[in-house]
Amino acid sequence: MSHSLVRTGLPRPLILIGVVIVLLVCLFPFAWMALSSIKVLGELYTIPPHWWPDAPTWSNYAKVLFESNIPRYFWNSVVISVGSTGLALVLAIFASYGFARFNFRGKPFWQAFVLIGQLLPTAAIIVPLFITLRVLGLVNTYWGLILVYMIVTLPLSVWMLTSYFKAIPVELEEAAIIDGSSRLGVLFRITLPLSLPGLIAVLVYSFVTTWNEFIFALCFATDSSVKTLPIGLSEFSTEFNTDWGGVMAASMVMTIPIALLFLVFQRLFVGGLTAGATKG
Amino acid sequence: MKHISTAALLALTVSTLTLASVQAGEVVWWTPNWGEARAKELAEKFQAANPGITIRMEVTTSDGLPQRVLTSLQSGAPPDIMEVQHGWVNAYAQNDLVLPMDDVIQDKDDFNAAAIQNVSWEGKLWAIPYRMETHGFIYNKGAFTAAGLDASKAPETWDQLIAAAAALSKDGKFGFAITGGGEVGNTIFRSLPFIWMNGGNIVSDDLTTAVVNSPEAVAAVKFYTDFYLNGQSPDSTLQNDGTANRRLFIAESVASYQSGQFDINSIRNENPNIDIGVGLLPHPEGKTPASILGGWSYVVPKDAKNPDEAKLFLQFLNTSENQAFFTDTFPVRQSAMSAERFKDPILVPFRDMLQYARPAPIHKAWVQITQAYFDGIQRILTREQDAQASMDQANEEIQALLDS
Amino acid sequence: MYLRRHTGLLFALPALIVLFMLIAYPVVYTGLLSVTDNKGNLVGLSNFAAVLKPRVTTQAFINTLWWVGGSVVLQVILGTATAVLLNQNFWGRSIVRSLTLLPWVVPGIVAATTWAWMFHTEFGIINYMMTSTGAVPKAVNWLGDPNLVMPVLIAINVWKLFPFVAVMVLAGLQSIPNDLYEAARVDGASFWHEVWHISLPGVRPVLTAVTLLLVIWALNSITIIYAITKGGPANRTLITPIQIFREAFENVAFNRAAALSVIFFAVVIAIVFVYIKVSSPSPEAAK
């Protein structure tokens, strides 16, 4: 480990300044949302605007948690996001390994093919996708959305994992193969543990992307038994009005668990790093 | 190509499974969330009277509604009844996506003529309009009094409005808010009536010629956009739609604006201090007001599974009593207007505006035409062009759309 | 090296089959729509002619280049810088890393509307803070000024996605074996030398993939623009995917939308192919 050596890195003041700037940039709109979620209706749109609510209220949260469909949709979102992230990850691990470690005819074509679903504008594919789902009998089902989200999550997962796998020295795998490991054994015992930080990054990213997806969910899940959180957000709007306090509170309920989840995953990040270091 | 046949096989198996799940006598009804409670009540009443038919409600939201509706229509798996805005209906009819509805109502005369015209095409009726509304002039009486204006009545003519807006615009407040942002419809609903009042139009009545650069139209466009250019409409005009204007009115930053009766409750709830005044839209001296008729209709998709039951349910929904009960604004049936809930005095000017309401022109490129016109308005508001030059360019673009 | 012919493809096959199932029909359908009218009659290339003719198509295309170029360059630079920063050792690092994620965890539509609200000339907190501190003399018309609106939208898009770059690059940085750094430190390398000669080369594959994904997302991203300006004012922020969206869902002209999609697709796939060819040398060299 490197502790014995003289540490190089950014000087402390620079780190501090950098971190403060990054946090300000990231949190500024978020703070506005959080504060809006505890404002009463009359305080939301004022001129001049004010940061701190004069009469903070939890009523928006009470409404979101007890009077809206958000709790029910939360569960739907969990099922769909976990399902599509998991499925994408499994498919992507194999595909990425194939792309990263082998040369085969038409490889650039197949790599580009993975992206095709995202190269066609959503406006163009939404109708035929609906027809495809109808033929498969998957409209208004969890599986329907989980499958459709492969269009969104697979390109990301395959491409990112390919790049992480490529970064791992081939010699490590070759050594294992000489020791008699099978191809799959190498993938699971050497490549995956070494790319754990990348796996987690991809996992979190796919999860969040599906968690927040609106237009597919809107069109393919019309029954409340499968509606997801972003649809729940839109239910705070009527034709000429939006309950912004409610939307902001619901957004907090949607966002904070994910941020916490990621905080917990940080441990795994570090775990992955150590594993990589000892083997490298 | 092993995967193709696998997919096909899978598709075949699953589709045979799902076909069986379509129930006879079930009417799937897409209804917006703002009327959910009333819709439920009506559905229950109908089911009690018609034991063979079940109504399954699927609640829609205004975000993304056009996409959701069109996706289901285009893909051949729509519900049996959908609620859509009047203005959307024609495109559905022209693309052969909805069923004609002439057999649903027998007493068309009881329906507002402009509303019926809105959803008619090639001599057939393509939707049942049930709700209608139009804009009036909404103003803050307190602000009027403070500016030394007569708060008991709204400005009636353009000159009066210009004078009032000038008097009201001081100390960082704005006299009259126009829209210049948001969805195209916001600005069409607010500016096209002025063109009409002045004897102009965007396209000629026979829909062959663009006339938006005529002197009448340009004068009206200039009248509209000058409120912003002269600093009487908020600096944020290019970002504002109808909702934003209402918020500015509630924040007492704006003293008057155009909108429908649906804004009244929001204003009362969010700022009870405002004494709300309502009047007709101001018109040019010696002419009459005009406005666009907006509202909602029921359509039955061409691929609906149970169109007959759906139409039966629509007859129930469109009795005079049920229309009056279900609408958020005014009912389209004249006979339903006598209901108690439309007697609130503040609604009187909105109701009086209805007689001046016209349907928007019905042309297959209307949405693009309005987009070209709206782009023109925005070019004036960003001071890229003056009214004449901008409308000349819009005219040329609109003519190209009419010719193609 | 592993040269068995089909093993690689075999690994990729399950993912490819799933995608094929989903995408095959939409691709065929879009192609068919683009050469037919709304009754299903073949009309040759007239839809293409109809969408290419208006001036606005060219304008949208140029706007798209600005939007994609501006967004991606800034996202990559800021994201990578953030990743290097978050790879440092400091107290509270894991909390900072989690907080950095927030922009992307916030639902796109909510983020867009919140920003529109904060940038609003009258209601916006940004103008309020700037005028009350005297930074600017008068409220700035962020979203109404034709020359400001695109940069503002790009800034919002950068804000939304730079955390993605940061997290992906950070994961790449963490996979770089420590002994590389240690060797450099023995030779007395400075921090910047390490970043330039070890860190960045180490994450090159990651940056390549990230950039490609960002380009594709920027090309296909309509949420932010549509929610804030709808392409206005006067089409200053109209990008091609929004034009397609308008054709399909506002004009109910699915055939023209399909024609425009086909053109869009052809251009993008060409870019992607060139990018893949240029950026991925043979596996031996990539090692």
Tab-separated table of C-alpha atoms in Angstrom, chain A:
chain	number	residue	atom	x	y	z
A	1	MET	CA	0.000	0.000	0.000
A	2	SER	CA	1.067	3.521	-0.695
A	3	HIS	CA	1.011	5.027	2.778
A	4	SER	CA	4.713	4.573	3.247
A	5	LEU	CA	5.453	6.859	0.316
A	6	VAL	CA	5.278	10.626	0.195
A	7	ARG	CA	1.701	11.434	-0.700
A	8	THR	CA	1.173	13.457	-3.805
A	9	GLY	CA	-2.105	15.146	-4.483
A	10	LEU	CA	-3.814	18.454	-4.724
A	11	PRO	CA	-2.882	20.907	-1.994
A	12	ARG	CA	-5.484	20.989	0.784
A	13	PRO	CA	-6.788	24.517	0.075
A	14	LEU	CA	-7.378	23.627	-3.559
A	15	ILE	CA	-9.291	20.508	-2.573
A	16	LEU	CA	-11.393	22.550	-0.197
A	17	ILE	CA	-12.199	25.198	-2.786
A	18	GLY	CA	-12.976	22.551	-5.390
A	19	VAL	CA	-15.261	20.612	-3.087
A	20	VAL	CA	-17.118	23.741	-2.035
A	21	ILE	CA	-17.684	24.754	-5.650
A	22	VAL	CA	-18.849	21.288	-6.687
A	23	LEU	CA	-21.209	21.097	-3.725
A	24	LEU	CA	-22.628	24.549	-4.376
A	25	VAL	CA	-23.264	23.749	-8.011
A	26	CYS	CA	-24.900	20.423	-7.220
A	27	LEU	CA	-26.910	21.501	-4.232
A	28	PHE	CA	-28.117	24.943	-5.209
A	29	PRO	CA	-31.199	23.878	-7.199
A	30	PHE	CA	-31.699	20.969	-4.871
A	31	ALA	CA	-31.821	23.297	-1.887
A	32	TRP	CA	-34.409	25.368	-3.688
A	33	MET	CA	-36.503	22.259	-4.249
A	34	ALA	CA	-36.133	21.124	-0.658
A	35	LEU	CA	-37.129	24.525	0.684
A	36	SER	CA	-40.056	24.739	-1.712
A	37	SER	CA	-41.307	21.427	-0.403
A	38	ILE	CA	-41.881	22.924	3.046
A	39	LYS	CA	-43.485	26.148	1.872
A	40	VAL	CA	-47.182	26.864	1.930
A	41	LEU	CA	-48.914	27.653	-1.343
A	42	GLY	CA	-48.837	31.419	-0.886
A	43	GLU	CA	-45.087	31.459	-0.312
A	44	LEU	CA	-44.037	29.550	-3.406
A	45	TYR	CA	-44.369	32.279	-5.983
A	46	THR	CA	-43.491	35.575	-4.430
A	47	ILE	CA	-41.802	38.644	-5.824
A	48	PRO	CA	-39.099	39.011	-4.688
A	49	PRO	CA	-38.560	35.292	-4.061
A	50	HIS	CA	-37.468	34.252	-0.605
A	51	TRP	CA	-35.224	31.405	0.402
A	52	TRP	CA	-36.533	30.597	3.854
A	53	PRO	CA	-40.170	29.858	4.388
A	54	ASP	CA	-41.816	32.090	7.012
A	55	ALA	CA	-44.161	29.315	7.998
A	56	PRO	CA	-42.489	25.973	7.271
A	57	THR	CA	-44.965	23.149	6.888
A	58	TRP	CA	-44.878	19.382	6.571
A	59	SER	CA	-48.287	19.313	4.984
A	60	ASN	CA	-46.851	18.690	1.517
A	61	TYR	CA	-45.149	15.566	2.799
A	62	ALA	CA	-48.260	14.437	4.603
A	63	LYS	CA	-50.153	14.821	1.349
A	64	VAL	CA	-47.535	12.898	-0.632
A	65	LEU	CA	-47.286	10.067	1.866
A	66	PHE	CA	-50.897	9.676	2.912
A	67	GLU	CA	-53.145	11.128	0.254
A	68	SER	CA	-51.396	10.524	-3.045
A	69	ASN	CA	-50.553	7.477	-5.113
A	70	ILE	CA	-46.837	8.034	-4.528
A	71	PRO	CA	-46.334	5.219	-1.955
A	72	ARG	CA	-47.994	2.693	-4.262
A	73	TYR	CA	-46.031	3.881	-7.271
A	74	PHE	CA	-42.855	3.791	-5.219
A	75	TRP	CA	-43.132	0.039	-4.972
A	76	ASN	CA	-43.829	-0.283	-8.699
A	77	SER	CA	-40.768	1.811	-9.409
A	78	VAL	CA	-38.629	-0.345	-7.140
A	79	VAL	CA	-39.727	-3.541	-8.884
A	80	ILE	CA	-39.272	-2.141	-12.356
A	81	SER	CA	-35.945	-0.423	-11.688
A	82	VAL	CA	-34.462	-3.385	-9.856
A	83	GLY	CA	-35.707	-5.730	-12.565
A	84	SER	CA	-34.414	-3.746	-15.496
A	85	THR	CA	-31.122	-2.851	-13.852
A	86	GLY	CA	-30.514	-6.460	-12.878
A	87	LEU	CA	-31.439	-7.838	-16.276
A	88	ALA	CA	-29.349	-5.220	-18.043
A	89	LEU	CA	-26.384	-5.915	-15.809
A	90	VAL	CA	-26.461	-9.660	-16.434
A	91	LEU	CA	-26.807	-9.251	-20.181
A	92	ALA	CA	-24.227	-6.482	-20.259
A	93	ILE	CA	-21.580	-8.363	-18.268
A	94	PHE	CA	-21.471	-11.111	-20.873
A	95	ALA	CA	-21.785	-8.815	-23.855
A	96	SER	CA	-19.113	-6.450	-22.565
A	97	TYR	CA	-16.755	-9.283	-21.858
A	98	GLY	CA	-17.233	-10.482	-25.415
A	99	PHE	CA	-16.556	-7.036	-26.806
A	100	ALA	CA	-13.617	-6.281	-24.531
A	101	ARG	CA	-11.718	-9.536	-24.816
A	102	PHE	CA	-12.401	-10.964	-28.261
A	103	ASN	CA	-12.011	-9.952	-31.821
A	104	PHE	CA	-14.697	-11.172	-34.116
A	105	ARG	CA	-16.085	-10.348	-37.492
A	106	GLY	CA	-18.423	-7.371	-37.493
A	107	LYS	CA	-17.570	-6.299	-33.969
A	108	PRO	CA	-17.899	-2.560	-34.675
A	109	PHE	CA	-21.269	-3.277	-36.254
A	110	TRP	CA	-22.564	-5.139	-33.222
A	111	GLN	CA	-21.212	-2.510	-30.869
A	112	ALA	CA	-23.059	0.128	-32.828
A	113	PHE	CA	-26.130	-2.110	-32.912
A	114	VAL	CA	-26.299	-1.979	-29.130
A	115	LEU	CA	-26.822	1.766	-29.439
A	116	ILE	CA	-29.515	1.688	-32.108
A	117	GLY	CA	-32.414	1.943	-29.710
A	118	GLN	CA	-31.103	5.303	-28.590
A	119	LEU	CA	-30.225	6.593	-32.033
A	120	LEU	CA	-33.834	6.672	-33.154
A	121	PRO	CA	-35.720	9.587	-31.658
A	122	THR	CA	-38.150	8.566	-28.938
A	123	ALA	CA	-40.965	10.224	-30.858
A	124	ALA	CA	-40.356	7.800	-33.720
A	125	ILE	CA	-40.091	4.542	-31.810
A	126	ILE	CA	-42.758	4.947	-29.204
A	127	VAL	CA	-45.684	3.837	-31.364
A	128	PRO	CA	-44.013	0.750	-32.874
A	129	LEU	CA	-42.636	-0.161	-29.460
A	130	PHE	CA	-46.127	-0.070	-28.077
A	131	ILE	CA	-47.218	-2.393	-30.882
A	132	THR	CA	-44.328	-4.737	-30.116
A	133	LEU	CA	-45.314	-4.820	-26.464
A	134	ARG	CA	-48.929	-5.426	-27.367
A	135	VAL	CA	-47.969	-8.368	-29.564
A	136	LEU	CA	-45.900	-9.731	-26.695
A	137	GLY	CA	-48.853	-9.151	-24.374
A	138	LEU	CA	-46.777	-6.980	-22.081
A	139	VAL	CA	-48.665	-3.691	-22.037
A	140	ASN	CA	-49.480	-2.702	-18.479
A	141	THR	CA	-47.153	-5.259	-16.931
A	142	TYR	CA	-43.936	-4.978	-14.962
A	143	TRP	CA	-42.186	-7.077	-17.573
A	144	GLY	CA	-43.225	-4.722	-20.341
A	145	LEU	CA	-41.431	-1.767	-18.824
A	146	ILE	CA	-38.483	-3.859	-17.656
A	147	LEU	CA	-37.932	-5.065	-21.210
A	148	VAL	CA	-38.436	-1.685	-22.809
A	149	TYR	CA	-35.918	-0.173	-20.430
A	150	MET	CA	-33.276	-2.452	-21.954
A	151	ILE	CA	-33.230	0.110	-24.766
A	152	VAL	CA	-32.159	2.702	-22.249
A	153	THR	CA	-29.940	0.713	-19.897
A	154	LEU	CA	-28.169	-1.767	-22.166
A	155	PRO	CA	-26.280	0.742	-24.311
A	156	LEU	CA	-24.977	2.427	-21.207
A	157	SER	CA	-24.156	-0.794	-19.373
A	158	VAL	CA	-22.529	-2.551	-22.314
A	159	TRP	CA	-20.393	0.375	-23.364
A	160	MET	CA	-19.249	1.358	-19.920
A	161	LEU	CA	-18.496	-2.180	-18.785
A	162	THR	CA	-16.592	-2.843	-22.000
A	163	SER	CA	-14.384	0.100	-21.204
A	164	TYR	CA	-13.826	-1.015	-17.616
A	165	PHE	CA	-12.995	-4.570	-18.697
A	166	LYS	CA	-10.547	-3.249	-21.266
A	167	ALA	CA	-8.708	-1.375	-18.567
A	168	ILE	CA	-7.869	-4.600	-16.731
A	169	PRO	CA	-4.533	-6.035	-17.780
A	170	VAL	CA	-5.045	-9.093	-19.973
A	171	GLU	CA	-2.035	-10.789	-18.360
A	172	LEU	CA	-4.006	-11.440	-15.188
A	173	GLU	CA	-6.553	-13.451	-17.126
A	174	GLU	CA	-3.965	-15.229	-19.203
A	175	ALA	CA	-2.218	-16.412	-16.088
A	176	ALA	CA	-5.455	-17.843	-14.742
A	177	ILE	CA	-6.203	-19.584	-17.997
A	178	ILE	CA	-2.786	-21.188	-17.988
A	179	ASP	CA	-3.616	-22.346	-14.458
A	180	GLY	CA	-6.589	-24.145	-15.948
A	181	SER	CA	-9.461	-21.767	-15.286
A	182	SER	CA	-12.384	-21.755	-17.661
A	183	ARG	CA	-13.405	-18.612	-19.542
A	184	LEU	CA	-16.403	-18.069	-17.278
A	185	GLY	CA	-14.310	-18.800	-14.225
A	186	VAL	CA	-11.914	-16.052	-15.263
A	187	LEU	CA	-14.764	-13.623	-15.847
A	188	PHE	CA	-16.318	-14.198	-12.443
A	189	ARG	CA	-13.205	-14.690	-10.366
A	190	ILE	CA	-10.880	-12.113	-11.849
A	191	THR	CA	-12.485	-9.625	-14.213
A	192	LEU	CA	-15.627	-8.815	-12.245
A	193	PRO	CA	-14.003	-8.328	-8.842
A	194	LEU	CA	-11.391	-6.102	-10.423
A	195	SER	CA	-13.991	-3.913	-12.075
A	196	LEU	CA	-16.289	-3.642	-9.075
A	197	PRO	CA	-16.171	0.177	-8.944
A	198	GLY	CA	-17.244	0.275	-12.571
A	199	LEU	CA	-19.980	-2.291	-12.003
A	200	ILE	CA	-21.403	-0.260	-9.180
A	201	ALA	CA	-21.247	2.967	-11.155
A	202	VAL	CA	-23.124	1.314	-14.007
A	203	LEU	CA	-25.629	-0.266	-11.667
A	204	VAL	CA	-26.450	2.980	-9.930
A	205	TYR	CA	-26.687	4.828	-13.183
A	206	SER	CA	-29.048	2.361	-14.844
A	207	PHE	CA	-31.146	2.304	-11.741
A	208	VAL	CA	-31.552	6.044	-11.638
A	209	THR	CA	-32.245	6.311	-15.364
A	210	THR	CA	-35.125	3.871	-15.159
A	211	TRP	CA	-36.277	5.347	-11.866
A	212	ASN	CA	-36.830	8.713	-13.548
A	213	GLU	CA	-38.000	7.642	-17.000
A	214	PHE	CA	-41.253	9.348	-17.961
A	215	ILE	CA	-42.437	8.954	-21.527
A	216	PHE	CA	-42.278	5.145	-21.872
A	217	ALA	CA	-43.851	4.734	-18.475
A	218	LEU	CA	-46.583	7.173	-19.445
A	219	CYS	CA	-47.490	5.352	-22.635
A	220	PHE	CA	-46.893	1.714	-21.705
A	221	ALA	CA	-48.172	1.613	-18.141
A	222	THR	CA	-51.610	3.173	-18.121
A	223	ASP	CA	-53.032	1.109	-15.283
A	224	SER	CA	-52.370	2.283	-11.752
A	225	SER	CA	-51.134	-1.183	-10.761
A	226	VAL	CA	-47.936	-0.574	-12.752
A	227	LYS	CA	-47.595	3.212	-12.847
A	228	THR	CA	-44.241	4.531	-11.704
A	229	LEU	CA	-43.113	7.526	-9.673
A	230	PRO	CA	-42.630	10.017	-12.515
A	231	ILE	CA	-46.261	9.449	-13.461
A	232	GLY	CA	-47.094	10.058	-9.819
A	233	LEU	CA	-45.342	13.420	-10.087
A	234	SER	CA	-47.474	14.399	-13.043
A	235	GLU	CA	-50.589	13.601	-11.035
A	236	PHE	CA	-49.914	16.697	-8.958
A	237	SER	CA	-50.805	18.769	-11.999
A	238	THR	CA	-54.238	19.473	-13.293
A	239	GLU	CA	-55.087	21.209	-16.523
A	240	PHE	CA	-54.233	24.734	-15.434
A	241	ASN	CA	-52.521	24.208	-12.135
A	242	THR	CA	-49.607	22.436	-10.552
A	243	ASP	CA	-49.277	21.777	-6.858
A	244	TRP	CA	-45.599	22.694	-6.695
A	245	GLY	CA	-45.260	22.084	-2.998
A	246	GLY	CA	-46.548	18.567	-3.602
A	247	VAL	CA	-44.312	17.984	-6.620
A	248	MET	CA	-41.250	19.119	-4.700
A	249	ALA	CA	-42.072	16.995	-1.681
A	250	ALA	CA	-42.686	13.995	-3.923
A	251	SER	CA	-39.388	14.660	-5.703
A	252	MET	CA	-37.613	14.578	-2.363
A	253	VAL	CA	-39.280	11.274	-1.562
A	254	MET	CA	-38.074	9.986	-4.937
A	255	THR	CA	-34.551	11.349	-4.706
A	256	ILE	CA	-33.288	10.996	-1.182
A	257	PRO	CA	-33.526	7.198	-0.902
A	258	ILE	CA	-31.358	6.901	-4.012
A	259	ALA	CA	-28.715	9.247	-2.645
A	260	LEU	CA	-28.685	7.266	0.613
A	261	LEU	CA	-28.452	4.018	-1.292
A	262	PHE	CA	-25.419	5.344	-3.080
A	263	LEU	CA	-23.833	6.427	0.164
A	264	VAL	CA	-24.132	2.836	1.382
A	265	PHE	CA	-22.643	1.602	-1.875
A	266	GLN	CA	-19.588	3.713	-1.224
A	267	ARG	CA	-18.358	0.955	1.061
A	268	LEU	CA	-18.431	-1.463	-1.831
A	269	PHE	CA	-16.554	1.067	-3.915
A	270	VAL	CA	-13.773	1.078	-1.391
A	271	GLY	CA	-13.992	-2.688	-1.060
A	272	GLY	CA	-13.531	-3.040	-4.797
A	273	LEU	CA	-10.522	-0.799	-4.713
A	274	THR	CA	-8.729	-2.791	-2.067
A	275	ALA	CA	-9.426	-6.065	-3.794
A	276	GLY	CA	-8.001	-4.636	-6.985
A	277	ALA	CA	-4.950	-3.321	-5.242
A	278	THR	CA	-3.995	-6.572	-3.561
A	279	LYS	CA	-4.379	-8.612	-6.699
A	280	GLY	CA	-2.657	-6.057	-8.892
